Tab-separated table of C-alpha atoms and ligand atoms in Angstrom:
chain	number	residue	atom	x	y	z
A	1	UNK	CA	44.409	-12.587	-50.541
A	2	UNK	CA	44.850	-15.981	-52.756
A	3	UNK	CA	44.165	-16.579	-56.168
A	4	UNK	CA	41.062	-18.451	-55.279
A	5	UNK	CA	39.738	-15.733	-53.196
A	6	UNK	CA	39.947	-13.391	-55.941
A	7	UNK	CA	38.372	-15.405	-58.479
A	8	UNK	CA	35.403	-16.140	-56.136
A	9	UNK	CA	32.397	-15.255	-57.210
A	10	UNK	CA	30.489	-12.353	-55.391
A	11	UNK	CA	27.864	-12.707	-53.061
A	12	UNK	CA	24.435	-12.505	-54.579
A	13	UNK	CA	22.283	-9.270	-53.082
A	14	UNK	CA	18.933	-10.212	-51.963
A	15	UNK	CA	16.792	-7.926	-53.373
A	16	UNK	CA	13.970	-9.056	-50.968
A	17	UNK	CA	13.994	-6.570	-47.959
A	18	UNK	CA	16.069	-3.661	-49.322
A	19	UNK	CA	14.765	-0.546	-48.984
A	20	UNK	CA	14.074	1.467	-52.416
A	21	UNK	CA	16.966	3.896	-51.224
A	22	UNK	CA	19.022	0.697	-51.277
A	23	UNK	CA	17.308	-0.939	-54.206
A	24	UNK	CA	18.185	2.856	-56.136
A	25	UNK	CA	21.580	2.465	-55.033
A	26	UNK	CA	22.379	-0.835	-56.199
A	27	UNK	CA	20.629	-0.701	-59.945
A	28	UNK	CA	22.970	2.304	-60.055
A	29	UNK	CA	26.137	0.387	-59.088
A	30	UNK	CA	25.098	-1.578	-61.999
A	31	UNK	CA	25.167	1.062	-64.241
A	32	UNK	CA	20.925	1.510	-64.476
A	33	UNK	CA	18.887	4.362	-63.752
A	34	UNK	CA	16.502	4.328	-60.380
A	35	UNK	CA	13.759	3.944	-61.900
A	36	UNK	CA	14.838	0.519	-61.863
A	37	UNK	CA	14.608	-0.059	-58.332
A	38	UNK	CA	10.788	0.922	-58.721
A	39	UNK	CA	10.124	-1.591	-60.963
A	40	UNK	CA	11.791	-4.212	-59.204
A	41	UNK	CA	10.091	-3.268	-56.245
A	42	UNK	CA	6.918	-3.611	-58.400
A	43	UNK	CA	7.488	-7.016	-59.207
A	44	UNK	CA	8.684	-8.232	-56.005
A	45	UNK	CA	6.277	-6.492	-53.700
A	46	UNK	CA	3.300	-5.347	-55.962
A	47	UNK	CA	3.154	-8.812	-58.014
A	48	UNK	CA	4.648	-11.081	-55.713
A	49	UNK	CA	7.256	-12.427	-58.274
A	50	UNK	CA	10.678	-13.930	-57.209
A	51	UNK	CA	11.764	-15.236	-60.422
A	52	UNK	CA	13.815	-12.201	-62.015
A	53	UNK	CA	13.771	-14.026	-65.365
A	54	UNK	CA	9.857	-13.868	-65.130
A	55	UNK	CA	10.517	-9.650	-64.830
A	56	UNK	CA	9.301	-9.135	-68.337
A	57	UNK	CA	9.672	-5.523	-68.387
A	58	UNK	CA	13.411	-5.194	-67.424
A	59	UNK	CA	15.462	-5.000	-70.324
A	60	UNK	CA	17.470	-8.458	-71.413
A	61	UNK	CA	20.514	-7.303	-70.265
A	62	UNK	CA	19.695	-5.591	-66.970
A	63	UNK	CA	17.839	-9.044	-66.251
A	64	UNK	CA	20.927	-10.621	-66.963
A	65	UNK	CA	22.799	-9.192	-65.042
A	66	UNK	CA	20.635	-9.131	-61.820
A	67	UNK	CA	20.649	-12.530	-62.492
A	68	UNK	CA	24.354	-13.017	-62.048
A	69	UNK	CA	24.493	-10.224	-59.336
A	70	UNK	CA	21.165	-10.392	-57.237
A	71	UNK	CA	19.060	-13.040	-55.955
A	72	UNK	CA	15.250	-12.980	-54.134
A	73	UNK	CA	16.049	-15.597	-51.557
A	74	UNK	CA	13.369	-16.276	-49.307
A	75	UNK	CA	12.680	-18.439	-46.074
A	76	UNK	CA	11.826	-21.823	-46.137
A	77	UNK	CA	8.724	-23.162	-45.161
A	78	UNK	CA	9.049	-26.166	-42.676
A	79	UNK	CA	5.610	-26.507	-41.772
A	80	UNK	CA	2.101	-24.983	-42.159
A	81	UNK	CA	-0.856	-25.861	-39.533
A	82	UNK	CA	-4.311	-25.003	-39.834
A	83	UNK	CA	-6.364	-24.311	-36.578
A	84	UNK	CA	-9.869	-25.218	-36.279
A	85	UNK	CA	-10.479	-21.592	-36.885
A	86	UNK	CA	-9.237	-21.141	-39.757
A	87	UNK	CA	-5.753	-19.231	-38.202
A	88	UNK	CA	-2.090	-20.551	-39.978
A	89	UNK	CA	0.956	-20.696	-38.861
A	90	UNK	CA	3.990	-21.452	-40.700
A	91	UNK	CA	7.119	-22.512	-39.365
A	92	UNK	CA	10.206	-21.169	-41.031
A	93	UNK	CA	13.484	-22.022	-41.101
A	94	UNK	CA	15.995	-19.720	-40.192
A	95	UNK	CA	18.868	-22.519	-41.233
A	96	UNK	CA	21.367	-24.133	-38.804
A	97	UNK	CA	18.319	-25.580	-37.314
A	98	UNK	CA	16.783	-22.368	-36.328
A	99	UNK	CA	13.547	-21.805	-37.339
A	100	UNK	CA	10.573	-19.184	-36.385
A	101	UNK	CA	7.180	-18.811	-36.735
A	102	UNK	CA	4.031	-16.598	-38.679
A	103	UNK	CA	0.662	-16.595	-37.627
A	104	UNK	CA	-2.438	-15.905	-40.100
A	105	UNK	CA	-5.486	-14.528	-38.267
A	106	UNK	CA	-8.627	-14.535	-40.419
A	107	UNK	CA	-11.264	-12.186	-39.013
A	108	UNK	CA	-14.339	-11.271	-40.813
A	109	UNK	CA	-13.531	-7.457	-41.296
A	110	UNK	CA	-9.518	-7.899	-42.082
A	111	UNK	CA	-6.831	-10.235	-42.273
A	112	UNK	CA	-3.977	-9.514	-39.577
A	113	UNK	CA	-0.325	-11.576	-39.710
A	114	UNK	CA	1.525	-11.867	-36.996
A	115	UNK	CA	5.505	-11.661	-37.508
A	116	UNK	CA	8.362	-12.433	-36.124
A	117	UNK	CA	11.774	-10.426	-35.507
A	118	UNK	CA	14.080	-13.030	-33.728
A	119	UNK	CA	14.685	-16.040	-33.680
A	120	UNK	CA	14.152	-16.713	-29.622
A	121	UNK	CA	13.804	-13.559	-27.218
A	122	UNK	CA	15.985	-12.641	-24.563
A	123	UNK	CA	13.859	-10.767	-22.394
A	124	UNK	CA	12.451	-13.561	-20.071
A	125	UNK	CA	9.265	-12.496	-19.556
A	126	UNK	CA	8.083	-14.976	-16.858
A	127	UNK	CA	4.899	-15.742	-18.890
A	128	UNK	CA	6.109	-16.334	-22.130
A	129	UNK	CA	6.559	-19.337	-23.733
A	130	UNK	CA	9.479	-18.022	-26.660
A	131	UNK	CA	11.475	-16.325	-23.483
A	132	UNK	CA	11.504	-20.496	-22.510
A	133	UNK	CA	13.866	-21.298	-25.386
A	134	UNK	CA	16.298	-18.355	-24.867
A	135	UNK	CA	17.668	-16.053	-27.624
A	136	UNK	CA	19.856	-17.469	-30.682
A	137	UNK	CA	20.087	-13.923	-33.429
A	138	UNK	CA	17.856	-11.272	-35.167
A	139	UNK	CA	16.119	-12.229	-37.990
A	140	UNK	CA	17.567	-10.456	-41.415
A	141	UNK	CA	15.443	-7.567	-43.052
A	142	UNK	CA	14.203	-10.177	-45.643
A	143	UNK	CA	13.566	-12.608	-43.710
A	144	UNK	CA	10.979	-10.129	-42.051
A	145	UNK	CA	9.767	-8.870	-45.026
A	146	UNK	CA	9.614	-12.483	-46.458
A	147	UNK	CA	7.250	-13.832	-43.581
A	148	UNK	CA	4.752	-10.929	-44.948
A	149	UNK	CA	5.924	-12.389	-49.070
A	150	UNK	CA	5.381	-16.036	-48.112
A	151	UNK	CA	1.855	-15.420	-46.390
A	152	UNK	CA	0.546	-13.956	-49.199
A	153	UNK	CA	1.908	-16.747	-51.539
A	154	UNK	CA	0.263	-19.192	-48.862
A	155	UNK	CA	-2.839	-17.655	-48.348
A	156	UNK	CA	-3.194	-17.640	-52.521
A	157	UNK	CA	-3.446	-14.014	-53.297
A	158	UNK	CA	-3.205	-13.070	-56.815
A	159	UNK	CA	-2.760	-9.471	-58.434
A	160	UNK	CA	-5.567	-7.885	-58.874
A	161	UNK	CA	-7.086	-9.234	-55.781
A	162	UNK	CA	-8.355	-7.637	-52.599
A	163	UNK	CA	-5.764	-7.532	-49.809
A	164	UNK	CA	-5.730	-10.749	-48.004
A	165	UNK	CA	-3.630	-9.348	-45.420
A	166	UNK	CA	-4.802	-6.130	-44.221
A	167	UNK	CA	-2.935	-5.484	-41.044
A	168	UNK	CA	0.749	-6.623	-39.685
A	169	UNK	CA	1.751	-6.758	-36.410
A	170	UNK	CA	4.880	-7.448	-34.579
A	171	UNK	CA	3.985	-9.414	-31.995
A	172	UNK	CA	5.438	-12.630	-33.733
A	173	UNK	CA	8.673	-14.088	-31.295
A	174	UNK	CA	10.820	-11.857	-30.246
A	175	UNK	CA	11.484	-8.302	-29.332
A	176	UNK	CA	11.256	-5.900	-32.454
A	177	UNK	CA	12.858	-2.982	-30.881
A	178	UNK	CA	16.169	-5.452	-29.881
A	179	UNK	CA	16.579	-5.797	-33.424
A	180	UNK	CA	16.265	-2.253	-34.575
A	181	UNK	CA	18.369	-1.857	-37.907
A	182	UNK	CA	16.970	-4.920	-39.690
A	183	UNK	CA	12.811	-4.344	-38.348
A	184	UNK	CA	13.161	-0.563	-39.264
A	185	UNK	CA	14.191	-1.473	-43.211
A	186	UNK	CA	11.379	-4.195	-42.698
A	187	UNK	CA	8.593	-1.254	-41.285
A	188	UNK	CA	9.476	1.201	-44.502
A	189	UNK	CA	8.361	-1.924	-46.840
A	190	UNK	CA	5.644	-2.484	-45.540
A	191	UNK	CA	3.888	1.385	-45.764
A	192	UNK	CA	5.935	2.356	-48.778
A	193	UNK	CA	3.340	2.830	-51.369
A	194	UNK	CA	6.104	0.996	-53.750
A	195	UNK	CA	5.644	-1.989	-51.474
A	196	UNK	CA	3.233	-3.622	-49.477
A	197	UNK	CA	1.732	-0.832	-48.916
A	198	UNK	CA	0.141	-0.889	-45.703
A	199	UNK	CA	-1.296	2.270	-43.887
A	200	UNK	CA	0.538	3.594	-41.010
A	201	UNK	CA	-2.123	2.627	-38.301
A	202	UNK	CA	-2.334	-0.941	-39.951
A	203	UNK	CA	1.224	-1.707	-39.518
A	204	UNK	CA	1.609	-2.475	-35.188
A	205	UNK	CA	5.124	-2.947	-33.480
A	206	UNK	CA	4.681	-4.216	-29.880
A	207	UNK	CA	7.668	-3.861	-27.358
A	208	UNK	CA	8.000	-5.172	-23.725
A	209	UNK	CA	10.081	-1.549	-23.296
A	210	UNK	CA	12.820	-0.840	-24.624
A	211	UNK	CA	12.563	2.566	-23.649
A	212	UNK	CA	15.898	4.632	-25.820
A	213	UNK	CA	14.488	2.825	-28.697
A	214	UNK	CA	11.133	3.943	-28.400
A	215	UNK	CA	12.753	7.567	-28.652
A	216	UNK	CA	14.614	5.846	-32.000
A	217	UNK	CA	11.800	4.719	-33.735
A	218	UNK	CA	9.697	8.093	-33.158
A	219	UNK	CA	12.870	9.545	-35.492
A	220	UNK	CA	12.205	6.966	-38.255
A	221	UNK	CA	9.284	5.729	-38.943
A	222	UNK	CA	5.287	5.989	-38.182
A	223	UNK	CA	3.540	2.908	-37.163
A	224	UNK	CA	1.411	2.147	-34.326
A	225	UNK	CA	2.690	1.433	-30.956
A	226	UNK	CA	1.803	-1.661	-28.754
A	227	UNK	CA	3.747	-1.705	-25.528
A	228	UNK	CA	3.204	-4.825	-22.968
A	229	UNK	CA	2.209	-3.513	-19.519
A	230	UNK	CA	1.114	-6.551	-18.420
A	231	UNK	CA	1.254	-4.651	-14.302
A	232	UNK	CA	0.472	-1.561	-12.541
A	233	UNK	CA	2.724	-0.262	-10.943
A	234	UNK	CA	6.768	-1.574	-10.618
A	235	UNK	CA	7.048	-4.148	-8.441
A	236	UNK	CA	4.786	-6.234	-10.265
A	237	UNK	CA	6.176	-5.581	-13.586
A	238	UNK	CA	9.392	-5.879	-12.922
A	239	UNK	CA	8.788	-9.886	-11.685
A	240	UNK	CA	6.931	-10.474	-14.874
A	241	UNK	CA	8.733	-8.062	-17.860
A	242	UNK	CA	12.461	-8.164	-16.057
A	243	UNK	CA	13.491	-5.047	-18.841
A	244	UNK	CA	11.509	-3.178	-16.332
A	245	UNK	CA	14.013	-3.432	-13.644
A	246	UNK	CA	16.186	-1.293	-15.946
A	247	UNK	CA	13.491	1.009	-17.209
A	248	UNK	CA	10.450	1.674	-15.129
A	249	UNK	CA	6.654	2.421	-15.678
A	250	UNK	CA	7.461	6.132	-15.185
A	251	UNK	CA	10.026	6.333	-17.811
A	252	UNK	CA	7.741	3.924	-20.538
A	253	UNK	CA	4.935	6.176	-20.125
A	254	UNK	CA	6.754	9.390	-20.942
A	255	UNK	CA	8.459	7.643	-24.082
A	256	UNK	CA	4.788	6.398	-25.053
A	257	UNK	CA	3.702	10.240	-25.178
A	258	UNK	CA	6.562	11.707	-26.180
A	259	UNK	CA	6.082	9.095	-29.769
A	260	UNK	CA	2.544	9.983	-29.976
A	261	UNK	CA	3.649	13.715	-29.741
A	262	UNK	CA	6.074	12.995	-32.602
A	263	UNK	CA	4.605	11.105	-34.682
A	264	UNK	CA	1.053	12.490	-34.811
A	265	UNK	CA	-0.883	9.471	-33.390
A	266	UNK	CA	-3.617	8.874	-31.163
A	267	UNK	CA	-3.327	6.120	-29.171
A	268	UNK	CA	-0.891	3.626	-27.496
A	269	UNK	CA	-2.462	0.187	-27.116
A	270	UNK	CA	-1.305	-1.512	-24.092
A	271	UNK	CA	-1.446	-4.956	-23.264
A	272	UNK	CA	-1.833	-6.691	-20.247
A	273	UNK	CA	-2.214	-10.367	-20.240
A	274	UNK	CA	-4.568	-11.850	-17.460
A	275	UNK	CA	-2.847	-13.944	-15.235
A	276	UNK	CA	-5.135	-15.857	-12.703
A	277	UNK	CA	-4.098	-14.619	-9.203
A	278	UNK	CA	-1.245	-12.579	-10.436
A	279	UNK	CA	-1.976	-9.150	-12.094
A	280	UNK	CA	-6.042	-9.922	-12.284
A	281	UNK	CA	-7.651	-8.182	-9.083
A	282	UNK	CA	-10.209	-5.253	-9.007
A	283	UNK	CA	-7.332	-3.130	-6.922
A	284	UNK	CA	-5.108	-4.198	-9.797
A	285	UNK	CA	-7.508	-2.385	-12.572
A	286	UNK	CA	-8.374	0.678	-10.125
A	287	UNK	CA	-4.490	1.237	-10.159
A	288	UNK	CA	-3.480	0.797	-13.962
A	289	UNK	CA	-6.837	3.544	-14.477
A	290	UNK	CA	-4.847	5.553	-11.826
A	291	UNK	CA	-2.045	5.257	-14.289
A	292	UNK	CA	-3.265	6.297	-17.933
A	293	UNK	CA	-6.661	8.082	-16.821
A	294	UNK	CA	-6.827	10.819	-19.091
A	295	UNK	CA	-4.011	9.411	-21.308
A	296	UNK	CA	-4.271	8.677	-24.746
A	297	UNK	CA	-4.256	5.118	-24.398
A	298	UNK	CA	-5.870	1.879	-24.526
A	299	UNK	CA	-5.855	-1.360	-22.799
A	300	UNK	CA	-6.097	-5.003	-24.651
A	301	UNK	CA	-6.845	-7.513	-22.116
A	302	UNK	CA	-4.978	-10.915	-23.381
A	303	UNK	CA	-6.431	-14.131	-21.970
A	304	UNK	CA	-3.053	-15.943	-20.733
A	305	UNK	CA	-2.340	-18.757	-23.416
A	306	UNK	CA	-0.539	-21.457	-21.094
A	307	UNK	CA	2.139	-23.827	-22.464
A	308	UNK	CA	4.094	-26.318	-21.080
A	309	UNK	CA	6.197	-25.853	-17.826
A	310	UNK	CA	4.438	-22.988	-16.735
A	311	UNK	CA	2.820	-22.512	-13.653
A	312	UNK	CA	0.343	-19.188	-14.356
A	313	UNK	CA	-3.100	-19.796	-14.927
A	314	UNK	CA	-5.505	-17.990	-17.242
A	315	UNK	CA	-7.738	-15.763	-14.990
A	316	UNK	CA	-11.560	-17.041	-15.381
A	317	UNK	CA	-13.809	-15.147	-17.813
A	318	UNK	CA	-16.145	-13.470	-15.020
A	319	UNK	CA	-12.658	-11.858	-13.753
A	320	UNK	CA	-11.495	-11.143	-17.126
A	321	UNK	CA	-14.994	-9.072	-17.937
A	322	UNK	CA	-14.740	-7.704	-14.401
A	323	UNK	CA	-11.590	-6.238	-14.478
A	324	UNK	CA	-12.391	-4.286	-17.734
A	325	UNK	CA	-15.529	-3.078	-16.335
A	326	UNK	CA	-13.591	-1.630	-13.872
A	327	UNK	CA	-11.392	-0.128	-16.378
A	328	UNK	CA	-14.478	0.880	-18.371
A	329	UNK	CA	-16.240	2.579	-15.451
A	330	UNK	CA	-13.353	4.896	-15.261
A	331	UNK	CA	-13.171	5.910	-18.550
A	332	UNK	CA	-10.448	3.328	-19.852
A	333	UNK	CA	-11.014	2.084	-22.997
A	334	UNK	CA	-9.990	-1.414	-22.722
A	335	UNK	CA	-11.075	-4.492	-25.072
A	336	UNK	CA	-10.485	-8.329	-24.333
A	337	UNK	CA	-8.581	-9.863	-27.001
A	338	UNK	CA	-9.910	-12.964	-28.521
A	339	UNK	CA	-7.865	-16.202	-28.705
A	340	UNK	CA	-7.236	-17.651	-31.965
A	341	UNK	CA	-5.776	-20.626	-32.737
A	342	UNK	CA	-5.317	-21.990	-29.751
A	343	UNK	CA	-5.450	-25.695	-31.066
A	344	UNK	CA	-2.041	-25.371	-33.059
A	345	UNK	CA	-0.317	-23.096	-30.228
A	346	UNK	CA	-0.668	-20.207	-32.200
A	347	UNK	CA	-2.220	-17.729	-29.878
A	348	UNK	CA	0.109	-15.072	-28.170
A	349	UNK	CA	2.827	-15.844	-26.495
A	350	UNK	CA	2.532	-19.756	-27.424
A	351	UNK	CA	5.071	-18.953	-30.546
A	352	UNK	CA	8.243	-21.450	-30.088
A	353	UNK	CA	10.227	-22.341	-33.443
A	354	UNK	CA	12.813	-23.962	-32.167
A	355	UNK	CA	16.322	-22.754	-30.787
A	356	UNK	CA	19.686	-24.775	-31.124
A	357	UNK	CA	22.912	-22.857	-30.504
A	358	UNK	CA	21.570	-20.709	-28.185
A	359	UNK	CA	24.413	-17.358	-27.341
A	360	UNK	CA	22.355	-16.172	-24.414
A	361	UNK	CA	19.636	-18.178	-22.638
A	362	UNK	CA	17.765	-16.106	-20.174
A	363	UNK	CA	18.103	-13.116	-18.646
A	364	UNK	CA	16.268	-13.435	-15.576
A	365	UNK	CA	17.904	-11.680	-13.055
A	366	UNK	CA	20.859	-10.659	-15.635
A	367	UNK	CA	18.739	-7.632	-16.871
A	368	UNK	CA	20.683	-5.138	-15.887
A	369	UNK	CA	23.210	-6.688	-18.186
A	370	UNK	CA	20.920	-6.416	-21.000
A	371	UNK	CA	23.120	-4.316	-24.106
A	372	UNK	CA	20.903	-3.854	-26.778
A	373	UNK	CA	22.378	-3.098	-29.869
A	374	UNK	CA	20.964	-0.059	-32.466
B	401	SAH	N1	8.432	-8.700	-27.489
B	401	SAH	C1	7.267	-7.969	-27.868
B	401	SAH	C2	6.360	-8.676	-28.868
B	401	SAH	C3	6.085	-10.150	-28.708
B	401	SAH	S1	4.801	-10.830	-27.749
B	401	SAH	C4	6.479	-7.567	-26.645
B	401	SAH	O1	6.850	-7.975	-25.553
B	401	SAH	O2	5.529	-6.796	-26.770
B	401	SAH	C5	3.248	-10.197	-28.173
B	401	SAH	C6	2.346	-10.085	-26.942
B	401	SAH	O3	1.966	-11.379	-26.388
B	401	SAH	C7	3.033	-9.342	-25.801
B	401	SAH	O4	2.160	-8.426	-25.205
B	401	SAH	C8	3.342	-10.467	-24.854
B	401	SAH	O5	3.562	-9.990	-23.548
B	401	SAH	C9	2.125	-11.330	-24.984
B	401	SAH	N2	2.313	-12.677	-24.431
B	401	SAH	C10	3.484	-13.323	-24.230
B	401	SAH	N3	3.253	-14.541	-23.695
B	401	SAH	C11	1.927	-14.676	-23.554
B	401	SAH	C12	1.081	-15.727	-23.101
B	401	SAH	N4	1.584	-16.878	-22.708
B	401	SAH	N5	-0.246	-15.503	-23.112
B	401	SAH	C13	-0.757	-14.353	-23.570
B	401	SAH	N6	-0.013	-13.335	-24.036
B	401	SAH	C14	1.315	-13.484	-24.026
């Protein structure tokens, strides 16, 4: 080590995005008592503050310090767009000309945002416009947590208010369950009562299938579960969600249960996005009611949201409503999910940012190669 490296100065903690646990144990490496952490994560989380000189009830000293020691460092907003129904969607910048994107739905009975947990994917899922730009890295605990910060900011809440955003779901780019060990820190913010606050069935992480992880997130925390079917049976799936090749329908379904079982919950949702021609035909529904009759789950039709360079179409509306009658007639519960913000290519699956650098660009074919790190 040099002289100069000693005397550098050391790297500011963000306080955004740690978990109290962490928060506990880093006011006490300062010398302060835990019930610190609370009250920072009152201010950041509760109050929406990110000025720790604006922490009035910290003592002098401790806010000193922090200063010197910790920092609330949040994304950077490169753009917001409004649709023409009143959904947002901000992009952020990830730096290094990375950036990602959140999506504010407005609905009349709740307010849902729609995160993101990579920047890219690297699944390849052949209908999905983020798979297009390949994978460049995970996305940091904070910068998860400050998508959820930023929105609120944005959307002008102020304490005291009502909840503008009532519901979070993960279903922003990328694949939440490939980035375990920063979305899991991100998941605890948002039900802790000490943060955002969010109840357990309010908070929604969708996964194409990443089956062992499924098993790992039963262990940790309680959320819902969205999992993206999208086929019937394997050899369908597999052309359209490649991670099938390495994990099956079989296999999904049985880790589905097996975190219901564990975690006390009643219902997978599973999606299925309507491609014209592809996945869309009557025989196509009677098989996926073969599948999850009698199963504690439920089906959310998505309307495929095109962008450019692909060549699926959206199935037509009659076939749409058709294929969940068929679903309904045999006791499926399945619901078509509305487009929103179609006009600023916010709607599912339409989510692009923008990748430079990118360390793997599509998996295709390469699934079986897939290492997914926990
Ligand atoms: N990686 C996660 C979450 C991200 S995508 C997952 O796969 O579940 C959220 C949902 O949008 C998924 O069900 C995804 O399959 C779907 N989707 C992707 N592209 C789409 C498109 N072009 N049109 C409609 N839905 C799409």
């Amino acid at each position: 080590m040099t002289v100069a490296d000693s005397n550098a100065p050391t790297e500011r903690v963000n306080l955004l995005g740690l978990p109290k646990a962490d928060l506990e144990s880093f006011v006490g490496d300062l010398g302060s008592k835990p019930f610190r952490a609370r009250q920072l994560m009152n201010w950041l989380y509760k109050r929406g503050e990110s000025d720790i000189a604006s922490m009035t009830d910290l003592a002098k000293d401790f806010r000193a310090q922090l200063a010197t020691r910790a920092e609330v460092s949040l994304p950077e907003i490169v753009k917001t767009q409004v649709a023409s129904d009143g959904t947002r969607k901000w992009l952020l910048s990830g730096g290094n000309g990375q950036a990602f994107e959140t999506v504010f739905i407005p609905e009349e009975d709740r307010g849902t945002l729609c995160i993101s947990s990579q920047v890219g994917c690297v699944l390849d899922c052949s209908f999905c416009s983020t798979a297009q730009q390949g994978f460049n890295r995970n996305l940091t605990t904070a910068e998860i947590v400050g998508q959820v910060w930023l929105a609120n900011k944005e959307l002008g809440w102020q304490v005291g208010d009502n909840r503008i955003i009532t519901n979070i779901v993960l279903m922003g780019m990328g694949e939440p369950l490939a980035n375990f060990r920063n979305v899991i820190p991100a998941i605890r913010i948002f039900l802790d009562d000490l943060g955002f606050d969010i109840s357990r069935r309010r908070v929604t992480l969708s996964t194409s299938g990443l089956v062992p992880q499924i098993y790992k997130l039963a262990e940790e925390v309680n959320c819902a579960l969205a999992v993206s079917l999208h086929a019937p049976n394997d050899a369908l799936r597999s052309e359209l969600v490649p991670i099938n090749r390495k994990h099956n329908i079989a296999e999904l379904l049985e880790a589905c249960w097996h975190y219901l079982d564990e975690q006390n919950g009643r219902s997978v949702t599973f999606e299925y996005v309507m491609l014209d021609g592809v996945n869309d035909q009557p025989e196509h529904a009677r098989e996926l009611a073969r599948l999850l009759r009698d199963k504690p789950a439920k089906l959310n039709l998505i309307p495929f949201n095109p962008f450019p360079g692909t060549a699926y179409k959206r199935s037509s509306p009659e076939t749409i409503v058709r294929f969940r009658d068929e679903l309904n007639e045999r006791g499926i519960i399945a619901t078509i999910r509305k487009t929103r913000g179609e006009d600023i290519d916010a709607a599912c699956g339409q989510l692009a940012g923008q990748v430079t650098d990118r360390t793997i660009v599509r998996l295709g074919s390469k699934t079986f190669g897939l290492q997914v790190r926990v």
